[in-house]
Amino acid sequence: MADISLKNINKKYPNGFHAVKDFNLEIQDQEFIIFVGPSGCGKSTTLRMIAGLEEITSGELLIDGKLMNDVEPKDRDIAMVFQNYALYPHMTVYDNMAFGLKLRKVPKDEIDRKVREAAKILDLEKLLDRKPKALSGGQRQRVAMGRAIVRNPKVFLMDEPLSNLDAKLRVQMRTEISKLHDSLGATMIYVTHDQTEAMTLGTRIVVMKDGVVQQIDTPANLYQKPCNLFVAGFIGSPQMNFLDGKLNDDCTSIQVNGATLQVPTAKAKALNEKNYGGKEVILGIRPEDIHDSQIFVATQSSSVIEAKISVYELLGAEVYLYFDYAGTQVTARVDPRTTARGGDTVQFALDMEKAHFFDKETELTITN
Amino acid sequence: MNFEEKKDKLLEQLNRATGINFEISDTGLSDEETLNKLKEMIIHFNAVDSKSGLYRLYLRGELAYSDAVSSLHRFHIEENGIRQVFYLESQADYTKEAVSLLKSLLPDSKDVVLEVDNKHIVIIINYESIPSKEEIVQIANSYLDMLEAEAFTSFKLSYSKSVNTFKELPASYKDSILAMNIGNTFNSNGRIYCYDDLGLGRLLYNIPEEEVEAYLNKHINIDLLSQIDEETLNLLDSFFANDLSLAETSRKMFIHRNTLIYRLDKFADLTGYDVRKFSDAITVKISLMLYNYIRTQK
C-alpha cells in the first residue's frame, strides 16, 4: 500500500477560479482519510487531482515518494469508486468485475484469481453468475466496489460512494466499507459532505471550505477542539449554538443578552492572557451542553439563561428543544424525560466547562 | 497538390468505398466542381456503407434527410421512436477503453456510440417512453462516473430534448453542442449541461463582446469585478441559488448570519449594489455571468 504526500497543491481553472489553495497533507500507509466540507469547498477537486483526472496547477503530489503530477491516471495505481456506478447490464457479476482488467489485457488466469478473491472479500461468491438486474441495491454497490478491489491498487479513492443509497443501506454500506478498510489494509481517501460519515469512518478528517483546509484532525479532536467557527458549526448535528457576548474586564464572566455567565477559571485565564478583557466574542455551546434538569440548573446557577421554548421535538432517545435567544435560534439536546414543552418558559444551565470562545473578527478559536 | 493528384486520390477513396473503378469522362465541370462532386460521392458511399457513418454524416448535416432515410431499412434503423442524444466532451484525447466501456454499457443494437473526433463522442439511446429529467441526469452521471473510474478519462456531457423521429436528430445534436459551448462559457465548473436549462446564458451568449464590455463599464466594471475574492463570489452564487434568503444561504454555507451580512455589506460598499434588493441582484447576477464570459473568451 502507499504513503501519499500533497505539498502546496493548488488548482486554478482557466477562468481564474481558484478551487484549491495551498493544500498540504501527509497520508500514512493504511490511513482512512476523509475530505469533508460543504459543496464547492474543493474536496472532490483535490481527490480528482490525486486521481489524475484534474491537472495540478502548482505543487507536488507524491505517492510512495514518487512524483505523480505528470503520471497518467491509469499508471498511478489507484482505484476509484464514485457516487453513480453503473453495471454492464448484459454481463454477469463475474464479468462486471473482470471487465476493467480485460480492457487492460490482464492474463485470463490472473483475472480469474483476482475476481474470486474480491468476491470472497465482498461475500459475492454465490452471485458471480447473476446478472445485475437480479441483484439488490446493496449487492450492486458491492459489485461496484469489487471492480475497484480487483485492481489491487495502492490507493482507493472514493467520492461520495454512498450518496445515492437510501438511509438504511447507507448505514449498512458504511459498516462494510469500514470492514473493507480493515481487511484490505489499504490507504483510502474518501470524500463526503456528510459529517456523520466523516466522523464514523475516518482515522483523520480534513475539513475544507472555499478551497482552503480548515483543520486536519481525528474525529474526536474536531468535535472537541474545533479550530474556528466554521469547523465548530460544521462538525456536529445539531450544530453548535453561537451566541454574541461581551467579556468583562478580567474575562471571568460574559454578558449574553442581559444574562451574566461565569467563565471557568482556566478559560478565563486563557482569554485574559490573549487580551480579550472587555471585548466582544462569540460563545459556542453544543446542544448537549445545555441542560434543563433542575439539579443541573441548581448546581450551575452562575450560568443560567431563561427562554421560551418554540419547538419540542421527541426523537425517542433524546429531545430537542428549540428557542430564540439573543436573536439566534438555539437548540438544546435534553433527556427524553424532560417535562418542558413548546410554549413553556424554561431555565437552562450552560455547561461552561464545555463552552468555546471565538474571536468575532477572525472567527478563530480563542479557547476550547 | 495539383488537380490531377487530388482527383486520383479521391478516385482511390471512392474505389475503396464502393469496390468499383471509376473514370472521369468529359463532364463539362470545372476542376473544382469535379473534386466537389467526387467528395460528395465518397461521403454518400461511406455513409451508406456503415451505420455509424450514416449517423455521423446525418447528424453533422453532411447528408440530407432524403438521402439518409433511404438507408434506414438497410441498417435496421427505425424512423420513429423515442431517442435521446448525449454529447460528450473529454478534457484530453479519449482512449479506446472509453469507447469500449460505453459500448458495453449500451449493448442494445439500436443504441449508438459514435466517435465524432478525438475529444467528442455522441451517444444515442432508444427509450420506450419519454425519459424524465431525473432519469436522464442519473444515466448521464453514471456514464461520466464510469468513464472516470474505469477508463480514467474525464468527460462533460450535454443534452437537449428527447426526439420522436429520426428527422429530429440533427437538431437535437446541434442543440446539445450549443449547450456544451454555453455551459463551458458561463458555468465552466459544471459537468452536465441541458439545453433547456441554459437560461440567461443562452441569451447572453449571443451578445457581442463590445456590448458586454459596455454593459460592465456602465454597471460594475471589469477591474472592480476582478478585485472580488472567490469567497465572496461563492457566497453571491449561493445567495442567488437560495432565492436571496440570508437564513438559507448562511445555513447552506455553514457561516454565521452576521458574517454573511457583513460580507454582503462589504460587497455593496465596493460596487454600490446591494444584492438583497431584487433589482441590484439582477444587475450583479448578469454582470458576474458576463464577466465569466469575458474571462472565458480571453
XYZ file of C-alpha atoms in Angstrom:
666
model
C 0.000 0.000 0.000
C 1.060 3.622 -0.036
C 2.065 6.878 1.614
C 0.708 9.958 -0.099
C 2.121 13.415 0.163
C 0.404 16.580 -1.053
C 2.668 19.627 -0.976
C 1.369 23.146 -1.613
C -1.220 21.854 -4.077
C -3.198 24.499 -5.954
C -5.930 24.205 -8.546
C -6.755 27.250 -10.615
C -9.113 26.973 -13.591
C -8.554 28.897 -16.841
C -11.417 31.271 -15.932
C -9.449 32.280 -12.839
C -11.441 30.272 -10.290
C -9.057 29.149 -7.561
C -10.666 25.887 -6.436
C -7.958 24.543 -4.107
C -5.496 26.749 -2.266
C -2.166 25.608 -0.867
C -3.302 22.150 0.206
C -0.779 20.285 2.368
C -1.270 16.789 3.740
C 0.809 13.726 4.610
C -1.187 10.497 4.450
C 0.348 7.463 6.085
C 0.098 3.959 4.673
C -3.261 2.301 5.550
C -4.829 5.520 6.763
C -8.509 6.215 6.125
C -8.606 9.919 5.333
C -11.849 11.813 4.868
C -12.237 15.065 2.940
C -15.335 16.810 4.203
C -16.928 20.201 3.633
C -19.898 21.905 2.001
C -20.408 21.692 -1.746
C -17.892 23.735 -3.719
C -15.241 23.544 -0.981
C -12.694 21.799 -3.219
C -12.800 18.323 -1.676
C -13.721 16.486 -4.893
C -11.295 18.600 -6.912
C -8.485 17.578 -4.559
C -9.447 13.911 -4.880
C -9.586 14.259 -8.661
C -6.116 15.799 -8.687
C -4.824 12.777 -6.749
C -6.563 10.539 -9.304
C -5.082 12.484 -12.202
C -8.486 13.472 -13.575
C -7.681 17.133 -12.923
C -4.357 18.736 -13.641
C -2.451 20.138 -10.662
C -1.826 23.856 -11.282
C 1.068 24.020 -8.826
C 2.504 21.947 -6.001
C 3.638 18.343 -5.756
C 1.780 15.070 -5.396
C 3.880 12.107 -4.302
C 2.776 8.511 -3.929
C 5.356 6.367 -2.165
C 7.869 9.143 -2.690
C 7.368 9.221 -6.474
C 6.261 12.468 -8.096
C 2.885 11.835 -9.739
C 1.967 15.236 -11.203
C 2.550 14.198 -14.802
C 1.794 10.481 -14.482
C -1.269 9.301 -16.411
C -4.241 8.337 -14.194
C -4.109 4.718 -15.343
C -0.471 4.489 -14.265
C -0.963 5.860 -10.751
C -2.005 2.519 -9.268
C -5.228 3.844 -7.851
C -8.842 2.723 -7.996
C -11.866 4.946 -7.799
C -15.400 4.409 -6.571
C -17.912 7.120 -7.376
C -21.425 8.036 -6.394
C -23.034 6.979 -9.668
C -21.910 3.497 -10.510
C -23.368 1.581 -13.422
C -23.151 -2.128 -14.028
C -22.865 -3.567 -17.525
C -26.414 -4.863 -17.931
C -25.690 -7.856 -20.182
C -22.710 -9.112 -18.152
C -22.672 -11.376 -15.103
C -21.287 -10.182 -11.779
C -18.061 -12.022 -12.625
C -17.715 -10.256 -15.979
C -18.646 -6.911 -14.495
C -15.768 -7.231 -12.058
C -13.406 -8.594 -14.700
C -14.213 -6.047 -17.422
C -11.701 -3.377 -16.383
C -8.898 -5.950 -16.234
C -9.873 -7.340 -19.652
C -9.655 -3.838 -21.113
C -6.142 -3.666 -19.713
C -5.281 -7.056 -21.282
C -4.516 -8.729 -17.960
C -3.962 -12.534 -18.426
C -7.099 -14.621 -18.020
C -5.904 -16.738 -15.068
C -4.838 -13.608 -13.176
C -8.236 -12.037 -13.806
C -9.949 -15.161 -12.524
C -7.863 -15.214 -9.348
C -8.423 -11.532 -8.617
C -12.169 -11.659 -9.259
C -12.625 -14.680 -6.980
C -10.520 -13.093 -4.237
C -12.545 -9.884 -4.390
C -15.816 -11.840 -4.471
C -14.749 -13.643 -1.308
C -13.939 -10.390 0.497
C -17.267 -8.881 -0.557
C -19.328 -12.023 0.030
C -20.330 -12.168 -3.624
C -19.074 -15.692 -4.364
C -22.557 -17.156 -4.759
C -23.682 -14.334 -7.017
C -20.921 -14.436 -9.613
C -23.174 -15.889 -12.334
C -26.031 -13.472 -11.769
C -26.892 -10.545 -13.994
C -27.202 -7.040 -12.418
C -30.991 -6.979 -12.652
C -31.137 -9.952 -10.267
C -29.178 -8.114 -7.549
C -30.328 -5.947 -4.661
C -29.105 -2.346 -4.267
C -26.511 -3.329 -1.681
C -25.224 -6.220 -3.805
C -24.850 -3.923 -6.816
C -22.890 -1.450 -4.739
C -20.620 -4.287 -3.625
C -20.021 -5.291 -7.262
C -19.011 -1.685 -7.961
C -16.576 -1.886 -5.045
C -15.366 -5.228 -6.397
C -14.347 -3.568 -9.655
C -12.021 -1.335 -7.661
C -10.692 -4.148 -5.459
C -9.696 -6.444 -8.364
C -7.175 -3.844 -9.463
C -5.323 -4.363 -6.185
C -4.430 -0.676 -6.124
C -2.111 1.189 -3.786
C -4.799 3.731 -3.020
C -8.603 3.698 -3.037
C -10.302 6.975 -3.855
C -13.998 7.240 -3.082
C -16.139 10.229 -3.993
C -19.447 10.196 -2.118
C -19.935 6.486 -2.914
C -22.997 6.139 -0.688
C -24.876 9.303 -1.570
C -27.349 7.624 -3.886
C -28.348 4.910 -1.430
C -31.316 5.087 0.915
C -30.640 5.852 4.578
C -30.769 2.218 5.769
C -28.490 0.902 3.057
C -26.105 3.788 3.598
C -25.591 2.823 7.227
C -25.091 -0.830 6.228
C -22.582 0.040 3.482
C -20.746 2.408 5.816
C -20.033 -0.538 8.094
C -18.974 -2.652 5.112
C -16.550 -0.001 3.870
C -15.064 0.233 7.349
C -14.613 -3.553 7.459
C -13.168 -3.478 3.951
C -10.576 -0.948 5.025
C -9.573 -3.208 7.908
C -9.402 -6.372 5.798
C -7.565 -4.825 2.834
C -5.239 -2.711 4.944
C -5.467 -0.171 2.151
C -4.851 3.554 2.086
C -8.239 5.121 1.474
C -9.291 8.671 0.715
C -12.999 9.282 0.989
C -14.914 12.407 0.033
C -18.222 13.232 1.650
C -20.361 16.208 2.607
C -21.966 14.119 5.339
C -20.270 14.785 8.656
C -21.712 11.604 10.199
C -19.972 9.526 7.527
C -16.800 11.512 8.116
C -16.886 11.038 11.888
C -17.642 7.307 11.773
C -15.248 6.234 9.009
C -12.153 8.368 9.185
C -8.951 7.888 11.106
C -8.311 11.553 10.274
C -10.590 14.150 8.742
C -9.669 17.089 6.528
C -12.288 19.846 6.826
C -12.340 22.192 3.829
C -14.090 25.426 2.932
C -13.684 27.646 -0.122
C -10.701 25.599 -1.301
C -8.829 26.058 1.979
C -8.064 23.390 4.573
C -9.624 24.497 7.841
C -8.452 21.706 10.131
C -6.912 18.236 9.861
C -7.515 16.105 12.911
C -9.042 12.989 14.426
C -12.849 12.892 14.648
C -12.772 13.362 18.433
C -10.455 16.368 18.285
C -12.509 18.023 15.564
C -15.585 17.726 17.712
C -13.993 18.730 20.989
C -11.388 21.208 19.779
C -12.546 22.915 16.597
C -10.019 25.489 15.408
C -12.545 28.021 14.144
C -16.203 28.943 13.937
C -16.703 27.109 10.638
C -15.381 23.751 11.879
C -17.326 24.155 15.118
C -20.524 24.716 13.146
C -19.894 22.087 10.506
C -18.981 19.154 12.731
C -21.804 18.024 14.992
C -25.515 17.591 14.456
C -27.498 19.544 15.546
C -24.782 22.103 15.081
C -23.088 24.083 17.825
C -25.025 27.149 19.039
C -23.323 30.523 18.673
C -24.201 33.492 20.874
C -22.759 37.000 20.707
C -21.421 38.136 24.065
C -19.139 40.597 25.815
C -16.477 39.572 28.314
C -15.920 41.577 31.481
C -12.534 43.190 32.047
C -10.851 40.196 33.659
C -12.711 37.640 31.498
C -14.271 35.889 34.488
C -17.764 36.388 33.097
C -19.543 37.023 29.818
C -22.710 39.050 29.190
C -25.105 37.381 26.767
C -28.456 39.005 26.093
C -28.538 40.517 29.586
C -27.555 37.294 31.381
C -24.181 37.081 33.116
C -22.495 33.721 32.670
C -19.459 32.778 34.715
C -16.395 31.715 32.692
C -14.438 28.777 34.219
C -11.048 29.751 35.669
C -8.840 28.038 33.070
C -10.767 29.546 30.176
C -10.850 32.978 31.826
C -7.086 32.817 32.281
C -6.541 31.932 28.611
C -8.886 34.707 27.450
C -7.191 37.210 29.726
C -3.719 36.245 28.545
C -4.826 36.886 24.969
C -6.153 40.349 25.932
C -9.846 39.694 25.366
C -10.863 41.517 28.552
C -13.842 43.834 27.823
C -14.113 42.613 24.218
C -16.992 41.136 22.209
C -16.586 37.460 21.376
C -18.728 34.583 20.125
C -19.689 31.966 22.670
C -20.108 28.451 21.233
C -22.046 25.784 23.101
C -23.097 22.369 21.821
C -26.772 21.334 22.196
C -25.875 18.529 24.632
C -24.107 21.045 26.892
C -27.337 22.954 27.515
C -29.298 21.358 30.366
C -32.825 21.816 31.635
C -32.711 19.418 34.583
C -33.475 21.024 37.948
C -30.346 19.568 39.549
C -28.058 20.958 36.876
C -29.726 24.358 36.955
C -29.375 24.451 40.751
C -25.688 23.484 40.768
C -24.754 25.719 37.802
C -26.616 28.808 38.933
C -23.854 31.061 37.595
C -24.545 30.032 34.011
C -28.314 30.030 33.728
C -30.409 31.596 30.982
C -34.177 31.751 30.665
C -36.037 31.253 27.382
C -39.410 30.366 25.908
C -39.414 27.076 24.015
C -40.663 27.456 20.466
C -40.486 23.816 19.356
C -40.348 20.496 21.219
C -39.064 17.518 19.198
C -39.063 13.997 20.632
C -36.637 11.714 18.810
C -37.037 8.701 21.080
C -33.741 8.542 22.944
C -33.483 12.327 23.198
C -35.455 15.531 22.922
C -34.526 18.666 21.006
C -35.807 21.920 22.479
C -35.597 24.963 20.207
C -35.751 28.529 21.496
C -34.759 32.025 20.427
C -32.094 33.711 22.482
C -30.180 36.893 21.705
C -31.650 36.900 18.204
C -30.373 33.431 17.460
C -32.176 30.102 17.331
C -30.686 27.837 19.966
C -31.034 24.055 20.195
C -30.779 22.067 23.424
C -30.480 18.280 23.372
C -32.010 17.036 26.603
C -33.198 13.889 28.337
C -36.499 12.478 26.918
C -37.973 12.546 30.437
C -37.995 16.350 30.363
C -41.279 17.983 31.303
C -40.591 21.031 29.123
C -42.912 21.549 26.162
C -43.407 24.088 23.401
C -44.561 27.464 24.791
C -43.057 26.863 28.267
C -40.560 29.344 29.692
C -37.658 27.288 30.981
C -34.383 27.865 32.777
C -31.380 26.323 31.028
C -27.922 25.883 32.523
C -24.960 26.051 30.132
C -22.040 23.752 30.924
C -19.428 26.481 30.622
C -16.569 23.972 31.078
C -17.506 22.750 27.594
C -18.014 26.215 26.110
C -15.918 27.505 23.208
C -14.894 31.119 22.632
C -14.270 32.543 19.157
C -12.765 35.834 18.023
C -15.501 37.889 16.397
C -13.265 39.260 13.639
C -11.055 36.305 12.690
C -13.594 33.637 13.757
C -10.658 31.633 15.165
C -10.954 29.695 18.406
C -9.631 31.509 21.446
C -10.226 28.680 23.900
C -11.760 25.233 23.566
C -1.170 19.001 -54.608
C -2.381 19.718 -58.130
C -5.786 18.831 -59.601
C -4.669 15.510 -61.118
C -3.147 14.321 -57.834
C -6.209 15.378 -55.864
C -8.511 13.708 -58.380
C -6.516 10.432 -58.278
C -6.564 10.415 -54.500
C -10.317 10.940 -54.396
C -10.885 8.250 -57.054
C -8.851 5.858 -54.952
C -11.002 6.659 -51.909
C -14.132 6.157 -53.990
C -12.784 2.819 -55.160
C -12.204 1.765 -51.548
C -15.733 2.839 -50.566
C -17.548 1.156 -53.447
C -15.261 -1.557 -54.831
C -15.820 -0.039 -58.298
C -13.159 1.530 -60.509
C -14.423 4.903 -61.721
C -13.073 7.025 -64.524
C -13.928 10.609 -65.305
C -15.020 11.422 -68.843
C -15.567 14.914 -70.193
C -18.294 16.267 -67.879
C -18.142 19.918 -68.656
C -17.475 20.576 -64.959
C -14.675 22.811 -63.735
C -11.772 21.242 -61.814
C -13.180 22.465 -58.513
C -16.674 21.196 -59.327
C -15.249 17.805 -60.301
C -13.393 17.497 -56.993
C -16.505 18.542 -55.051
C -18.621 16.005 -56.905
C -16.122 13.258 -56.085
C -16.109 14.267 -52.401
C -19.919 14.151 -52.328
C -19.889 10.664 -53.837
C -17.343 9.437 -51.267
C -19.409 10.871 -48.445
C -22.534 9.261 -49.792
C -20.990 5.837 -50.322
C -19.165 5.900 -46.987
C -22.384 6.865 -45.311
C -24.411 4.067 -46.720
C -21.593 1.653 -46.051
C -21.874 1.696 -42.258
C -24.464 2.535 -39.655
C -22.098 4.810 -37.731
C -21.049 6.563 -40.949
C -24.685 7.238 -41.754
C -25.356 8.690 -38.305
C -22.148 10.728 -38.302
C -22.812 12.448 -41.614
C -26.515 12.870 -40.959
C -26.010 14.498 -37.553
C -23.397 16.876 -38.931
C -25.767 17.927 -41.701
C -23.476 16.483 -44.378
C -26.120 14.041 -45.534
C -29.619 15.199 -46.372
C -32.597 13.606 -44.639
C -33.883 12.383 -48.010
C -30.572 10.565 -48.646
C -30.281 9.215 -45.102
C -33.831 7.938 -44.887
C -33.319 5.649 -47.879
C -30.640 3.753 -45.917
C -32.575 3.329 -42.667
C -34.084 -0.027 -43.607
C -30.694 -1.414 -44.576
C -29.288 -0.749 -41.116
C -32.464 -1.734 -39.237
C -32.916 1.830 -38.013
C -36.492 2.736 -37.255
C -37.643 6.131 -38.400
C -39.998 6.611 -35.469
C -39.001 6.005 -31.881
C -38.027 7.969 -28.802
C -34.330 8.752 -28.795
C -32.071 10.806 -26.533
C -28.868 12.346 -27.852
C -25.953 12.807 -25.430
C -22.913 14.812 -26.481
C -19.722 14.041 -24.566
C -16.587 16.152 -24.466
C -13.350 14.891 -22.914
C -10.697 17.112 -21.350
C -7.875 15.260 -23.084
C -7.995 12.870 -26.051
C -10.077 9.892 -25.014
C -8.861 6.323 -25.238
C -10.282 3.229 -26.935
C -11.203 1.962 -23.456
C -13.678 4.823 -23.101
C -15.470 3.808 -26.295
C -15.419 0.087 -25.389
C -16.859 0.936 -21.992
C -19.721 2.970 -23.464
C -20.490 0.232 -25.978
C -20.583 -2.305 -23.164
C -22.950 -0.125 -21.184
C -25.211 0.077 -24.243
C -25.404 -3.465 -25.572
C -28.723 -2.881 -27.382
C -28.013 -2.783 -31.126
C -30.486 0.085 -31.524
C -28.342 2.361 -29.368
C -25.430 4.196 -30.965
C -21.978 5.181 -29.739
C -20.371 7.484 -32.256
C -16.839 8.838 -32.238
C -17.016 12.378 -33.606
C -13.348 13.335 -33.158
C -10.564 12.838 -30.583
C -12.471 14.686 -27.889
C -16.132 14.185 -28.699
C -18.438 11.189 -28.595
C -22.143 11.089 -29.313
C -24.464 8.556 -27.733
C -27.984 7.991 -28.993
C -30.147 5.929 -26.670
C -33.546 4.482 -27.543
C -36.319 4.648 -24.951
C -39.722 3.005 -24.680
C -41.240 6.193 -23.243
C -40.020 9.776 -22.928
C -37.341 9.777 -20.211
C -37.796 12.145 -17.279
C -35.140 14.733 -16.495
C -34.177 12.758 -13.353
C -33.658 9.610 -15.442
C -31.520 11.493 -17.943
C -29.371 13.130 -15.275
C -28.947 9.841 -13.429
C -27.836 7.962 -16.527
C -25.580 10.856 -17.557
C -23.919 10.891 -14.138
C -23.418 7.152 -14.160
C -21.739 7.276 -17.595
C -19.456 10.096 -16.519
C -18.526 8.366 -13.265
C -17.919 5.068 -15.055
C -15.696 6.731 -17.656
C -13.620 8.249 -14.890
C -13.452 5.177 -12.677
C -12.916 2.569 -15.401
C -11.398 4.423 -18.351
C -9.643 7.165 -16.320
C -10.999 9.828 -18.638
C -12.859 12.914 -17.560
C -15.816 13.935 -19.724
C -18.554 16.551 -19.659
C -21.956 15.811 -21.095
C -24.667 17.909 -22.691
C -28.110 17.053 -23.957
C -31.283 18.518 -25.355
C -34.885 17.308 -25.577
C -35.531 13.685 -26.496
C -36.863 13.289 -30.044
C -39.597 11.126 -31.557
C -38.327 10.730 -35.099
C -35.085 10.184 -36.973
C -35.695 13.501 -38.750
C -35.303 15.473 -35.494
C -31.913 14.019 -34.561
C -29.644 16.661 -36.207
C -31.473 19.497 -34.419
C -31.101 17.735 -31.081
C -27.406 17.141 -31.818
C -26.883 20.835 -32.669
C -28.679 21.954 -29.507
C -26.522 19.606 -27.440
C -23.347 21.086 -28.919
C -24.642 24.588 -28.211
C -25.458 23.564 -24.641
C -21.876 22.335 -24.221
C -20.418 25.594 -25.577
C -22.663 27.843 -23.490
C -22.216 25.677 -20.400
C -18.439 25.824 -20.773
C -18.637 29.597 -21.089
C -20.911 30.500 -18.199
C -20.516 27.532 -15.907
C -17.137 26.053 -16.711
C -17.088 24.046 -13.482
C -20.304 22.263 -14.471
C -20.419 18.661 -15.557
C -23.781 18.184 -17.229
C -25.427 20.857 -19.344
C -29.032 20.744 -20.510
C -30.101 22.927 -23.433
C -33.372 23.783 -21.688
C -31.595 24.907 -18.511
C -29.217 27.400 -20.103
C -31.490 30.280 -19.089
C -29.804 33.660 -19.194
C -26.647 32.085 -20.604
C -28.403 31.295 -23.888
C -29.373 34.931 -24.268
C -26.063 36.428 -23.159
C -24.011 34.054 -25.342
C -25.131 35.901 -28.465
C -24.262 39.407 -27.256
C -21.193 40.870 -28.993
C -18.127 41.319 -26.821
C -18.101 45.115 -27.148
C -21.709 45.234 -25.888
C -20.710 43.082 -22.937
C -17.842 45.388 -22.050
C -20.103 48.432 -22.428
C -22.645 46.889 -20.027
C -19.971 46.053 -17.470
C -18.421 49.522 -17.697
C -21.825 51.056 -17.046
C -22.560 48.881 -14.005
C -19.660 47.038 -12.363
C -16.509 47.381 -14.403
C -14.078 44.554 -15.041
C -11.354 45.987 -12.789
C -13.774 46.103 -9.891
C -15.053 42.591 -10.595
C -11.505 41.254 -10.659
C -10.981 42.582 -7.117
C -13.775 40.454 -5.666
C -12.361 37.460 -3.815
C -13.610 33.927 -4.522
C -15.138 33.535 -1.096
C -17.448 36.467 -1.864
C -18.168 35.138 -5.375
C -19.122 31.761 -3.869
C -21.326 33.497 -1.327
C -23.075 35.518 -4.034
C -23.635 32.352 -6.107
C -25.130 30.631 -3.107
C -27.207 33.694 -2.187
C -28.720 33.751 -5.700
C -29.236 29.982 -5.687
C -31.089 30.282 -2.387
C -33.515 32.938 -3.648
C -31.793 35.809 -1.801
C -32.501 34.193 1.576
C -29.996 35.154 4.274
C -31.065 32.342 6.577
C -30.914 29.630 3.910
C -27.597 30.846 2.496
C -25.891 31.028 5.886
C -27.223 27.553 6.710
C -26.049 26.033 3.415
C -22.665 27.778 3.541
C -22.174 26.948 7.248
C -21.446 30.548 8.140
C -22.885 32.815 10.792
C -25.747 35.001 9.545
C -23.887 38.104 10.756
C -20.814 37.061 8.760
C -22.952 36.817 5.634
C -24.475 40.254 6.265
C -21.007 41.717 6.866
C -19.744 40.299 3.535
C -22.782 41.495 1.569
C -22.355 44.963 3.099
C -18.699 44.921 2.097
C -19.681 43.967 -1.461
C -22.258 46.775 -1.535
C -19.632 49.274 -0.354
C -17.250 48.162 -3.095
C -19.695 48.027 -6.007
C -22.648 50.162 -4.965
C -25.007 47.212 -5.422
C -26.868 45.665 -2.517
C -27.824 42.159 -3.671
C -30.535 41.943 -1.017
C -32.522 44.226 -3.337
C -34.029 42.326 -6.254
C -33.075 44.865 -8.962
C -29.481 45.078 -7.720
C -29.320 41.283 -7.502
C -30.273 41.001 -11.195
C -27.605 43.510 -12.228
C -24.940 41.699 -10.194
C -26.008 38.261 -11.463
C -25.818 39.407 -15.109
C -22.547 41.254 -14.527
C -20.941 38.175 -12.982
C -22.129 35.983 -15.877
C -20.783 38.454 -18.423
C -17.527 38.725 -16.515
C -17.206 34.922 -16.726
C -17.964 35.137 -20.435
C -15.218 37.730 -20.971
C -12.731 35.680 -18.960
C -13.554 32.517 -20.947
C -13.202 34.340 -24.275
C -9.790 35.637 -23.265
